[in-house]
mmCIF file of C-alpha atoms in Angstrom:
data_model
loop_
_atom_site.group_PDB
_atom_site.id
_atom_site.type_symbol
_atom_site.label_atom_id
_atom_site.label_comp_id
_atom_site.label_asym_id
_atom_site.label_seq_id
_atom_site.Cartn_x
_atom_site.Cartn_y
_atom_site.Cartn_z
ATOM 1 C CA UNK A 14 -26.380 11.335 10.499
ATOM 2 C CA UNK A 15 -22.906 12.836 10.119
ATOM 3 C CA UNK A 16 -20.332 10.794 8.234
ATOM 4 C CA UNK A 17 -17.154 10.360 10.271
ATOM 5 C CA UNK A 18 -13.518 10.053 9.221
ATOM 6 C CA UNK A 19 -13.394 6.537 10.685
ATOM 7 C CA UNK A 20 -16.344 5.417 8.565
ATOM 8 C CA UNK A 21 -14.607 6.611 5.402
ATOM 9 C CA UNK A 22 -11.389 4.881 6.408
ATOM 10 C CA UNK A 23 -13.117 1.570 7.096
ATOM 11 C CA UNK A 24 -15.086 1.845 3.847
ATOM 12 C CA UNK A 25 -11.784 2.173 1.982
ATOM 13 C CA UNK A 26 -10.667 -1.182 3.372
ATOM 14 C CA UNK A 27 -13.992 -2.960 2.921
ATOM 15 C CA UNK A 28 -14.643 -1.791 -0.663
ATOM 16 C CA UNK A 29 -11.183 -2.417 -2.152
ATOM 17 C CA UNK A 30 -11.788 -6.052 -3.229
ATOM 18 C CA UNK A 31 -14.563 -4.872 -5.586
ATOM 19 C CA UNK A 32 -12.472 -2.804 -8.042
ATOM 20 C CA UNK A 33 -9.731 -5.463 -7.888
ATOM 21 C CA UNK A 34 -12.180 -8.139 -9.035
ATOM 22 C CA UNK A 35 -13.597 -5.896 -11.777
ATOM 23 C CA UNK A 36 -10.295 -4.642 -13.209
ATOM 24 C CA UNK A 37 -8.964 -8.186 -13.656
ATOM 25 C CA UNK A 38 -11.734 -8.998 -16.131
ATOM 26 C CA UNK A 39 -11.180 -8.786 -19.884
ATOM 27 C CA UNK A 40 -14.228 -6.550 -20.439
ATOM 28 C CA UNK A 41 -13.296 -2.954 -21.155
ATOM 29 C CA UNK A 42 -16.354 -1.208 -19.730
ATOM 30 C CA UNK A 43 -16.086 -3.301 -16.562
ATOM 31 C CA UNK A 44 -12.431 -2.256 -16.216
ATOM 32 C CA UNK A 45 -13.460 1.372 -16.636
ATOM 33 C CA UNK A 46 -16.026 0.889 -13.882
ATOM 34 C CA UNK A 47 -13.247 -0.543 -11.718
ATOM 35 C CA UNK A 48 -11.117 2.530 -12.431
ATOM 36 C CA UNK A 49 -13.996 4.815 -11.381
ATOM 37 C CA UNK A 50 -14.315 2.845 -8.144
ATOM 38 C CA UNK A 51 -10.569 3.102 -7.506
ATOM 39 C CA UNK A 52 -10.803 6.882 -7.918
ATOM 40 C CA UNK A 53 -13.892 7.163 -5.697
ATOM 41 C CA UNK A 54 -12.338 5.028 -2.954
ATOM 42 C CA UNK A 55 -9.071 6.962 -3.197
ATOM 43 C CA UNK A 56 -10.889 10.279 -2.795
ATOM 44 C CA UNK A 57 -12.126 9.106 0.622
ATOM 45 C CA UNK A 58 -8.513 9.385 1.827
ATOM 46 C CA UNK A 59 -8.647 13.133 1.142
ATOM 47 C CA UNK A 60 -12.005 13.627 2.841
ATOM 48 C CA UNK A 61 -11.324 11.528 5.926
ATOM 49 C CA UNK A 62 -8.275 13.739 6.523
ATOM 50 C CA UNK A 63 -10.476 16.849 6.316
ATOM 51 C CA UNK A 64 -13.014 15.362 8.729
ATOM 52 C CA UNK A 65 -10.313 14.239 11.166
ATOM 53 C CA UNK A 66 -8.818 17.731 11.261
ATOM 54 C CA UNK A 67 -12.248 19.341 11.635
ATOM 55 C CA UNK A 68 -13.737 17.104 14.325
ATOM 56 C CA UNK A 69 -10.586 15.614 15.812
ATOM 57 C CA UNK A 70 -8.865 12.305 15.192
ATOM 58 C CA UNK A 71 -9.363 9.180 17.276
ATOM 59 C CA UNK A 72 -7.026 6.396 18.344
ATOM 60 C CA UNK A 73 -8.991 4.026 16.109
ATOM 61 C CA UNK A 74 -8.510 6.371 13.170
ATOM 62 C CA UNK A 75 -4.778 6.705 13.791
ATOM 63 C CA UNK A 76 -4.581 2.900 13.779
ATOM 64 C CA UNK A 77 -6.705 2.165 10.710
ATOM 65 C CA UNK A 78 -5.777 5.051 8.386
ATOM 66 C CA UNK A 79 -2.211 3.860 7.642
ATOM 67 C CA UNK A 80 -3.524 0.303 7.272
ATOM 68 C CA UNK A 81 -6.140 1.484 4.754
ATOM 69 C CA UNK A 82 -3.547 3.453 2.768
ATOM 70 C CA UNK A 83 -1.132 0.520 2.557
ATOM 71 C CA UNK A 84 -3.868 -1.915 1.524
ATOM 72 C CA UNK A 85 -5.166 0.528 -1.101
ATOM 73 C CA UNK A 86 -1.748 0.956 -2.702
ATOM 74 C CA UNK A 87 -1.048 -2.805 -2.698
ATOM 75 C CA UNK A 88 -4.424 -3.680 -4.218
ATOM 76 C CA UNK A 89 -3.972 -1.025 -6.902
ATOM 77 C CA UNK A 90 -0.448 -1.915 -8.024
ATOM 78 C CA UNK A 91 -0.682 -5.712 -7.961
ATOM 79 C CA UNK A 92 -3.449 -5.728 -10.611
ATOM 80 C CA UNK A 93 -1.336 -3.335 -12.721
ATOM 81 C CA UNK A 94 1.414 -5.948 -12.810
ATOM 82 C CA UNK A 95 -1.018 -8.807 -13.401
ATOM 83 C CA UNK A 96 -2.452 -6.894 -16.384
ATOM 84 C CA UNK A 97 1.082 -6.238 -17.748
ATOM 85 C CA UNK A 98 0.606 -2.485 -17.384
ATOM 86 C CA UNK A 99 3.629 -2.241 -15.092
ATOM 87 C CA UNK A 100 6.724 -4.488 -15.012
ATOM 88 C CA UNK A 101 6.704 -7.006 -12.174
ATOM 89 C CA UNK A 102 10.120 -5.869 -10.877
ATOM 90 C CA UNK A 103 8.942 -2.266 -10.720
ATOM 91 C CA UNK A 104 5.766 -3.247 -8.881
ATOM 92 C CA UNK A 105 7.736 -5.282 -6.359
ATOM 93 C CA UNK A 106 10.145 -2.373 -5.730
ATOM 94 C CA UNK A 107 7.247 0.024 -5.139
ATOM 95 C CA UNK A 108 5.378 -2.305 -2.801
ATOM 96 C CA UNK A 109 8.432 -3.416 -0.804
ATOM 97 C CA UNK A 110 9.076 0.116 0.450
ATOM 98 C CA UNK A 111 6.215 0.232 2.958
ATOM 99 C CA UNK A 112 6.984 -3.034 4.815
ATOM 100 C CA UNK A 113 10.648 -2.067 5.126
ATOM 101 C CA UNK A 114 9.983 1.458 6.406
ATOM 102 C CA UNK A 115 7.236 0.171 8.709
ATOM 103 C CA UNK A 116 9.740 -2.238 10.272
ATOM 104 C CA UNK A 117 12.324 0.543 10.530
ATOM 105 C CA UNK A 118 9.838 2.767 12.370
ATOM 106 C CA UNK A 119 9.055 -0.010 14.847
ATOM 107 C CA UNK A 120 12.740 -0.732 15.368
ATOM 108 C CA UNK A 121 13.451 2.969 15.964
ATOM 109 C CA UNK A 122 10.777 3.041 18.680
ATOM 110 C CA UNK A 123 12.508 0.104 20.357
ATOM 111 C CA UNK A 124 15.673 2.227 20.379
ATOM 112 C CA UNK A 125 13.772 5.082 22.000
ATOM 113 C CA UNK A 126 13.856 7.195 18.831
ATOM 114 C CA UNK A 127 10.845 8.777 17.147
ATOM 115 C CA UNK A 128 11.081 9.025 13.381
ATOM 116 C CA UNK A 129 9.361 12.122 12.054
ATOM 117 C CA UNK A 130 7.345 11.738 8.880
ATOM 118 C CA UNK A 131 9.313 13.180 5.972
ATOM 119 C CA UNK A 132 7.630 15.968 3.990
ATOM 120 C CA UNK A 133 7.681 13.990 0.750
ATOM 121 C CA UNK A 134 6.326 10.924 2.552
ATOM 122 C CA UNK A 135 3.168 12.895 3.395
ATOM 123 C CA UNK A 136 2.496 13.204 -0.336
ATOM 124 C CA UNK A 137 3.797 9.774 -1.349
ATOM 125 C CA UNK A 138 0.496 7.929 -1.046
ATOM 126 C CA UNK A 139 -1.387 10.629 -2.962
ATOM 127 C CA UNK A 140 1.224 10.568 -5.736
ATOM 128 C CA UNK A 141 1.033 6.774 -5.878
ATOM 129 C CA UNK A 142 -2.757 6.876 -6.067
ATOM 130 C CA UNK A 143 -2.858 9.501 -8.830
ATOM 131 C CA UNK A 144 -0.047 8.083 -10.951
ATOM 132 C CA UNK A 145 -1.266 4.520 -10.389
ATOM 133 C CA UNK A 146 -4.760 5.568 -11.484
ATOM 134 C CA UNK A 147 -3.278 7.142 -14.619
ATOM 135 C CA UNK A 148 -1.411 3.920 -15.405
ATOM 136 C CA UNK A 149 -4.644 1.977 -15.145
ATOM 137 C CA UNK A 150 -6.566 4.508 -17.229
ATOM 138 C CA UNK A 151 -3.873 4.707 -19.922
ATOM 139 C CA UNK A 152 -3.809 0.924 -20.159
ATOM 140 C CA UNK A 153 -7.583 0.670 -20.523
ATOM 141 C CA UNK A 154 -8.195 3.712 -22.758
ATOM 142 C CA UNK A 155 -5.470 3.435 -25.401
ATOM 143 C CA UNK A 156 -6.966 5.928 -27.894
ATOM 144 C CA UNK A 157 -4.850 9.073 -27.501
ATOM 145 C CA UNK A 158 -7.610 11.585 -28.264
ATOM 146 C CA UNK A 159 -10.074 10.037 -25.823
ATOM 147 C CA UNK A 160 -7.439 9.682 -23.112
ATOM 148 C CA UNK A 161 -6.367 13.318 -23.497
ATOM 149 C CA UNK A 162 -9.940 14.606 -23.276
ATOM 150 C CA UNK A 163 -10.565 12.679 -20.065
ATOM 151 C CA UNK A 164 -7.167 13.518 -18.547
ATOM 152 C CA UNK A 165 -7.569 17.165 -19.469
ATOM 153 C CA UNK A 166 -10.968 17.320 -17.802
ATOM 154 C CA UNK A 167 -9.595 15.709 -14.647
ATOM 155 C CA UNK A 168 -6.696 18.156 -14.530
ATOM 156 C CA UNK A 169 -9.081 21.093 -15.062
ATOM 157 C CA UNK A 170 -11.315 19.868 -12.221
ATOM 158 C CA UNK A 171 -8.297 19.520 -9.932
ATOM 159 C CA UNK A 172 -7.178 23.104 -10.669
ATOM 160 C CA UNK A 173 -10.729 24.379 -10.256
ATOM 161 C CA UNK A 174 -10.980 22.674 -6.869
ATOM 162 C CA UNK A 175 -7.624 24.151 -5.869
ATOM 163 C CA UNK A 176 -8.736 27.689 -6.743
ATOM 164 C CA UNK A 177 -12.231 27.428 -5.229
ATOM 165 C CA UNK A 178 -11.000 25.921 -1.957
ATOM 166 C CA UNK A 179 -8.172 28.436 -1.791
ATOM 167 C CA UNK A 180 -10.515 31.401 -2.247
ATOM 168 C CA UNK A 181 -13.047 30.018 0.226
ATOM 169 C CA UNK A 182 -10.557 29.163 2.966
ATOM 170 C CA UNK A 183 -7.972 31.819 2.099
ATOM 171 C CA UNK A 184 -5.497 28.991 2.427
ATOM 172 C CA UNK A 185 -3.937 27.399 -0.649
ATOM 173 C CA UNK A 186 -3.784 23.656 -0.053
ATOM 174 C CA UNK A 187 -0.416 22.226 -1.216
ATOM 175 C CA UNK A 188 -2.012 18.781 -1.630
ATOM 176 C CA UNK A 189 -4.500 20.133 -4.173
ATOM 177 C CA UNK A 190 -1.626 21.921 -5.892
ATOM 178 C CA UNK A 191 0.275 18.634 -6.062
ATOM 179 C CA UNK A 192 -2.788 16.886 -7.471
ATOM 180 C CA UNK A 193 -3.311 19.508 -10.178
ATOM 181 C CA UNK A 194 0.368 19.464 -11.115
ATOM 182 C CA UNK A 195 0.508 15.677 -11.322
ATOM 183 C CA UNK A 196 -2.636 15.470 -13.438
ATOM 184 C CA UNK A 197 -1.366 18.136 -15.800
ATOM 185 C CA UNK A 198 1.982 16.366 -16.103
ATOM 186 C CA UNK A 199 0.192 13.064 -16.681
ATOM 187 C CA UNK A 200 -1.843 14.526 -19.532
ATOM 188 C CA UNK A 201 1.319 16.076 -20.991
ATOM 189 C CA UNK A 202 3.165 12.761 -20.966
ATOM 190 C CA UNK A 203 0.259 11.029 -22.696
ATOM 191 C CA UNK A 204 0.107 13.817 -25.302
ATOM 192 C CA UNK A 205 3.671 13.227 -26.522
ATOM 193 C CA UNK A 206 4.252 9.525 -25.780
ATOM 194 C CA UNK A 207 2.709 6.271 -26.944
ATOM 195 C CA UNK A 208 0.928 4.034 -24.430
ATOM 196 C CA UNK A 209 3.908 1.782 -23.696
ATOM 197 C CA UNK A 210 6.315 4.652 -22.973
ATOM 198 C CA UNK A 211 3.620 6.482 -20.989
ATOM 199 C CA UNK A 212 3.170 3.489 -18.686
ATOM 200 C CA UNK A 213 6.915 3.198 -18.096
ATOM 201 C CA UNK A 214 7.311 6.926 -17.348
ATOM 202 C CA UNK A 215 4.421 6.875 -14.879
ATOM 203 C CA UNK A 216 5.953 3.815 -13.231
ATOM 204 C CA UNK A 217 9.396 5.417 -12.974
ATOM 205 C CA UNK A 218 7.841 8.526 -11.393
ATOM 206 C CA UNK A 219 6.108 6.397 -8.760
ATOM 207 C CA UNK A 220 9.221 4.348 -8.039
ATOM 208 C CA UNK A 221 11.466 7.417 -7.688
ATOM 209 C CA UNK A 222 9.041 9.232 -5.361
ATOM 210 C CA UNK A 223 8.475 6.067 -3.345
ATOM 211 C CA UNK A 224 12.150 5.497 -2.588
ATOM 212 C CA UNK A 225 13.229 9.133 -2.260
ATOM 213 C CA UNK A 226 10.550 9.441 0.423
ATOM 214 C CA UNK A 227 12.237 6.538 2.237
ATOM 215 C CA UNK A 228 15.681 8.132 2.196
ATOM 216 C CA UNK A 229 15.083 10.507 5.132
ATOM 217 C CA UNK A 230 13.902 7.601 7.259
ATOM 218 C CA UNK A 231 17.060 5.632 6.513
ATOM 219 C CA UNK A 232 19.315 8.608 7.249
ATOM 220 C CA UNK A 233 17.422 9.502 10.416
ATOM 221 C CA UNK A 234 17.459 5.946 11.760
ATOM 222 C CA UNK A 235 21.107 5.043 11.191
ATOM 223 C CA UNK A 236 22.239 8.561 12.097
ATOM 224 C CA UNK A 237 20.427 8.389 15.425
ATOM 225 C CA UNK A 238 21.629 4.968 16.580
ATOM 226 C CA UNK A 239 24.584 6.493 18.424
ATOM 227 C CA UNK A 240 22.250 8.670 20.515
ATOM 228 C CA UNK A 241 19.640 5.974 21.170
ATOM 229 C CA UNK A 242 18.348 5.774 24.755
ATOM 230 C CA UNK A 243 17.583 2.039 24.631
ATOM 231 C CA UNK A 244 19.092 -1.079 23.133
ATOM 232 C CA UNK A 245 16.529 -3.665 21.967
ATOM 233 C CA UNK A 246 17.395 -7.338 21.852
ATOM 234 C CA UNK A 247 19.461 -8.448 18.864
ATOM 235 C CA UNK A 248 16.632 -10.864 18.011
ATOM 236 C CA UNK A 249 14.628 -8.045 16.466
ATOM 237 C CA UNK A 250 17.447 -7.298 14.007
ATOM 238 C CA UNK A 251 16.833 -10.804 12.651
ATOM 239 C CA UNK A 252 13.042 -10.870 12.900
ATOM 240 C CA UNK A 253 12.308 -7.519 11.256
ATOM 241 C CA UNK A 254 14.281 -8.109 8.021
ATOM 242 C CA UNK A 255 12.536 -11.455 7.582
ATOM 243 C CA UNK A 256 9.050 -10.132 8.357
ATOM 244 C CA UNK A 257 9.417 -6.933 6.332
ATOM 245 C CA UNK A 258 11.574 -8.256 3.500
ATOM 246 C CA UNK A 259 11.505 -11.973 2.786
ATOM 247 C CA UNK A 260 7.880 -12.656 3.760
ATOM 248 C CA UNK A 261 6.292 -9.827 1.669
ATOM 249 C CA UNK A 262 8.584 -10.646 -1.259
ATOM 250 C CA UNK A 263 7.452 -14.271 -1.235
ATOM 251 C CA UNK A 264 3.796 -13.222 -1.043
ATOM 252 C CA UNK A 265 4.179 -10.775 -3.964
ATOM 253 C CA UNK A 266 5.836 -13.376 -6.167
ATOM 254 C CA UNK A 267 3.097 -15.953 -5.489
ATOM 255 C CA UNK A 268 0.663 -13.556 -7.197
ATOM 256 C CA UNK A 269 2.255 -14.666 -10.471
ATOM 257 C CA UNK A 270 2.426 -18.391 -9.660
ATOM 258 C CA UNK A 271 0.280 -20.780 -11.637
ATOM 259 C CA UNK A 272 -2.534 -22.621 -9.840
ATOM 260 C CA UNK A 273 -2.655 -19.934 -7.126
ATOM 261 C CA UNK A 274 -5.788 -17.746 -7.347
ATOM 262 C CA UNK A 275 -4.633 -14.111 -7.488
ATOM 263 C CA UNK A 276 -6.998 -13.031 -4.725
ATOM 264 C CA UNK A 277 -5.261 -15.284 -2.195
ATOM 265 C CA UNK A 278 -1.811 -13.610 -2.112
ATOM 266 C CA UNK A 279 -3.528 -10.206 -2.286
ATOM 267 C CA UNK A 280 -5.416 -11.002 0.908
ATOM 268 C CA UNK A 281 -2.229 -12.236 2.577
ATOM 269 C CA UNK A 282 -0.379 -9.103 1.456
ATOM 270 C CA UNK A 283 -3.118 -6.953 2.999
ATOM 271 C CA UNK A 284 -2.976 -8.883 6.271
ATOM 272 C CA UNK A 285 0.832 -8.595 6.472
ATOM 273 C CA UNK A 286 0.670 -4.835 5.823
ATOM 274 C CA UNK A 287 -1.993 -4.498 8.524
ATOM 275 C CA UNK A 288 0.172 -6.422 11.006
ATOM 276 C CA UNK A 289 3.120 -4.132 10.223
ATOM 277 C CA UNK A 290 1.018 -1.016 10.797
ATOM 278 C CA UNK A 291 -0.308 -2.529 14.039
ATOM 279 C CA UNK A 292 3.265 -3.127 15.189
ATOM 280 C CA UNK A 293 4.026 0.567 14.548
ATOM 281 C CA UNK A 294 1.132 1.572 16.789
ATOM 282 C CA UNK A 295 2.076 -0.891 19.514
ATOM 283 C CA UNK A 296 5.708 0.183 19.714
ATOM 284 C CA UNK A 297 4.812 3.889 19.638
ATOM 285 C CA UNK A 298 2.394 3.302 22.548
ATOM 286 C CA UNK A 299 5.054 1.505 24.566
ATOM 287 C CA UNK A 300 3.779 -2.034 23.943
ATOM 288 C CA UNK A 301 5.702 -4.762 22.182
ATOM 289 C CA UNK A 302 4.715 -7.865 20.332
ATOM 290 C CA UNK A 303 6.190 -11.007 21.791
ATOM 291 C CA UNK A 304 9.474 -11.915 20.067
ATOM 292 C CA UNK A 305 8.614 -15.591 20.578
ATOM 293 C CA UNK A 306 5.222 -15.094 18.929
ATOM 294 C CA UNK A 307 6.805 -13.381 15.908
ATOM 295 C CA UNK A 308 9.625 -15.957 15.678
ATOM 296 C CA UNK A 309 7.187 -18.902 15.619
ATOM 297 C CA UNK A 310 5.112 -17.180 12.930
ATOM 298 C CA UNK A 311 8.155 -16.515 10.759
ATOM 299 C CA UNK A 312 9.659 -19.993 11.175
ATOM 300 C CA UNK A 313 6.393 -21.558 10.024
ATOM 301 C CA UNK A 314 6.156 -19.184 7.062
ATOM 302 C CA UNK A 315 9.779 -19.699 6.024
ATOM 303 C CA UNK A 316 9.271 -23.463 6.143
ATOM 304 C CA UNK A 317 6.151 -23.187 3.970
ATOM 305 C CA UNK A 318 7.961 -20.865 1.537
ATOM 306 C CA UNK A 319 10.897 -23.300 1.314
ATOM 307 C CA UNK A 320 8.565 -26.211 0.493
ATOM 308 C CA UNK A 321 6.817 -24.052 -2.111
ATOM 309 C CA UNK A 322 10.133 -23.156 -3.781
ATOM 310 C CA UNK A 323 11.375 -26.764 -3.740
ATOM 311 C CA UNK A 324 8.134 -28.036 -5.261
ATOM 312 C CA UNK A 325 8.337 -25.409 -7.987
ATOM 313 C CA UNK A 326 11.989 -26.208 -8.722
ATOM 314 C CA UNK A 327 11.319 -29.959 -8.827
ATOM 315 C CA UNK A 328 8.302 -29.411 -11.087
ATOM 316 C CA UNK A 329 6.164 -31.808 -9.123
ATOM 317 C CA UNK A 330 2.623 -32.578 -10.353
ATOM 318 C CA UNK A 331 0.519 -29.429 -10.333
ATOM 319 C CA UNK A 332 -2.571 -31.273 -9.127
ATOM 320 C CA UNK A 333 -2.935 -33.968 -6.462
ATOM 321 C CA UNK A 334 -6.429 -35.448 -6.170
ATOM 322 C CA UNK A 335 -7.719 -32.418 -8.061
ATOM 323 C CA UNK A 336 -6.111 -29.909 -5.699
ATOM 324 C CA UNK A 337 -3.113 -27.699 -6.459
ATOM 325 C CA UNK A 338 -0.475 -28.189 -3.702
ATOM 326 C CA UNK A 339 0.832 -24.680 -4.418
ATOM 327 C CA UNK A 340 -2.562 -23.209 -3.562
ATOM 328 C CA UNK A 341 -2.742 -25.256 -0.354
ATOM 329 C CA UNK A 342 0.697 -24.045 0.732
ATOM 330 C CA UNK A 343 -0.154 -20.409 0.066
ATOM 331 C CA UNK A 344 -3.463 -20.862 1.897
ATOM 332 C CA UNK A 345 -1.666 -22.282 4.956
ATOM 333 C CA UNK A 346 0.890 -19.459 4.748
ATOM 334 C CA UNK A 347 -1.939 -16.930 4.768
ATOM 335 C CA UNK A 348 -3.689 -18.675 7.644
ATOM 336 C CA UNK A 349 -0.533 -18.259 9.734
ATOM 337 C CA UNK A 350 -0.483 -14.534 8.871
ATOM 338 C CA UNK A 351 -4.141 -14.126 9.749
ATOM 339 C CA UNK A 352 -3.924 -15.985 13.058
ATOM 340 C CA UNK A 353 -0.851 -13.988 14.036
ATOM 341 C CA UNK A 354 -2.565 -10.690 13.211
ATOM 342 C CA UNK A 355 -5.787 -11.571 15.025
ATOM 343 C CA UNK A 356 -3.913 -12.759 18.134
ATOM 344 C CA UNK A 357 -1.822 -9.572 18.235
ATOM 345 C CA UNK A 358 -4.863 -7.362 17.736
ATOM 346 C CA UNK A 359 -7.026 -9.101 20.337
ATOM 347 C CA UNK A 360 -4.190 -9.051 22.849
ATOM 348 C CA UNK A 361 -3.416 -5.355 22.508
ATOM 349 C CA UNK A 362 -6.667 -3.822 21.236
ATOM 350 C CA UNK A 363 -7.906 -2.820 24.720
ATOM 351 C CA UNK A 364 -4.670 -0.854 25.246
ATOM 352 C CA UNK A 365 -4.568 1.027 21.943
ATOM 353 C CA UNK A 366 -8.231 1.743 21.159
#
């Protein structure tokens, strides 16, 4: 039976909780196993692209691929912050880019504008995956000599793959070139820097690429407003900043709250990213989520977030009848996200699949 691009994409979503659970342990060999799984799952992104180009993409694939990429990046970088391998503020800046640009793309469609994918943005996810994987590896394998041997082998394999595929296809893949260059640079940084500085430099690289790739979208959107063919309701200018800014920020910060299991905000983050990607598909296909539906969702979530913040500020008892109120609030918050996503998907799935 032939493996399809859609199967690889779905497997990337389904398998991601496994390396997350393993990397958060304190056992080194288990963390290394998690890193191997991260790499293996990330490689599926390369191969599902090859299969989609060879056999043709599907509407389902166009819907799920961006969702899978966003979930992968979120579930790679959140553990890096939880393990103190990357500063929390840097992690938040990296992860906030996608919700904001996703909202901007949906808003541009409502204005009748189509935002073209920037060249750097096509490589952004791959750069995040590679550099994020190097951060994880450098944090787990702190012996310089062992790290350099492994990184050198990976870089050599990347260059070998670039040459072999180029000779076979007579077409030199720029993505493989990017991969080889990044891996070589990563090994070079580790060769001259200690672990702490290496982690910071990798993080800065990711953050710079992440936000430079967003710049063209910002310029294109605000530069095209004067030529827009439609004028969406002003309500969306209020709803999108809340849904793409305040809500994800609250979810990310709850990952570091006491008495809240780390898996819970990670699940909510994944659901919110999936809803944002779904909104992109809907607006590009000429469908729109109900503003009332989105407003109700956001009002409930803002109310829950406000109660959470007030409870934290007042330092109320952390346990009530053996249950952490903070965990209950985050669970309810996530339930609202999930219900909203399921309702939107079930309502529009027949039109977009």
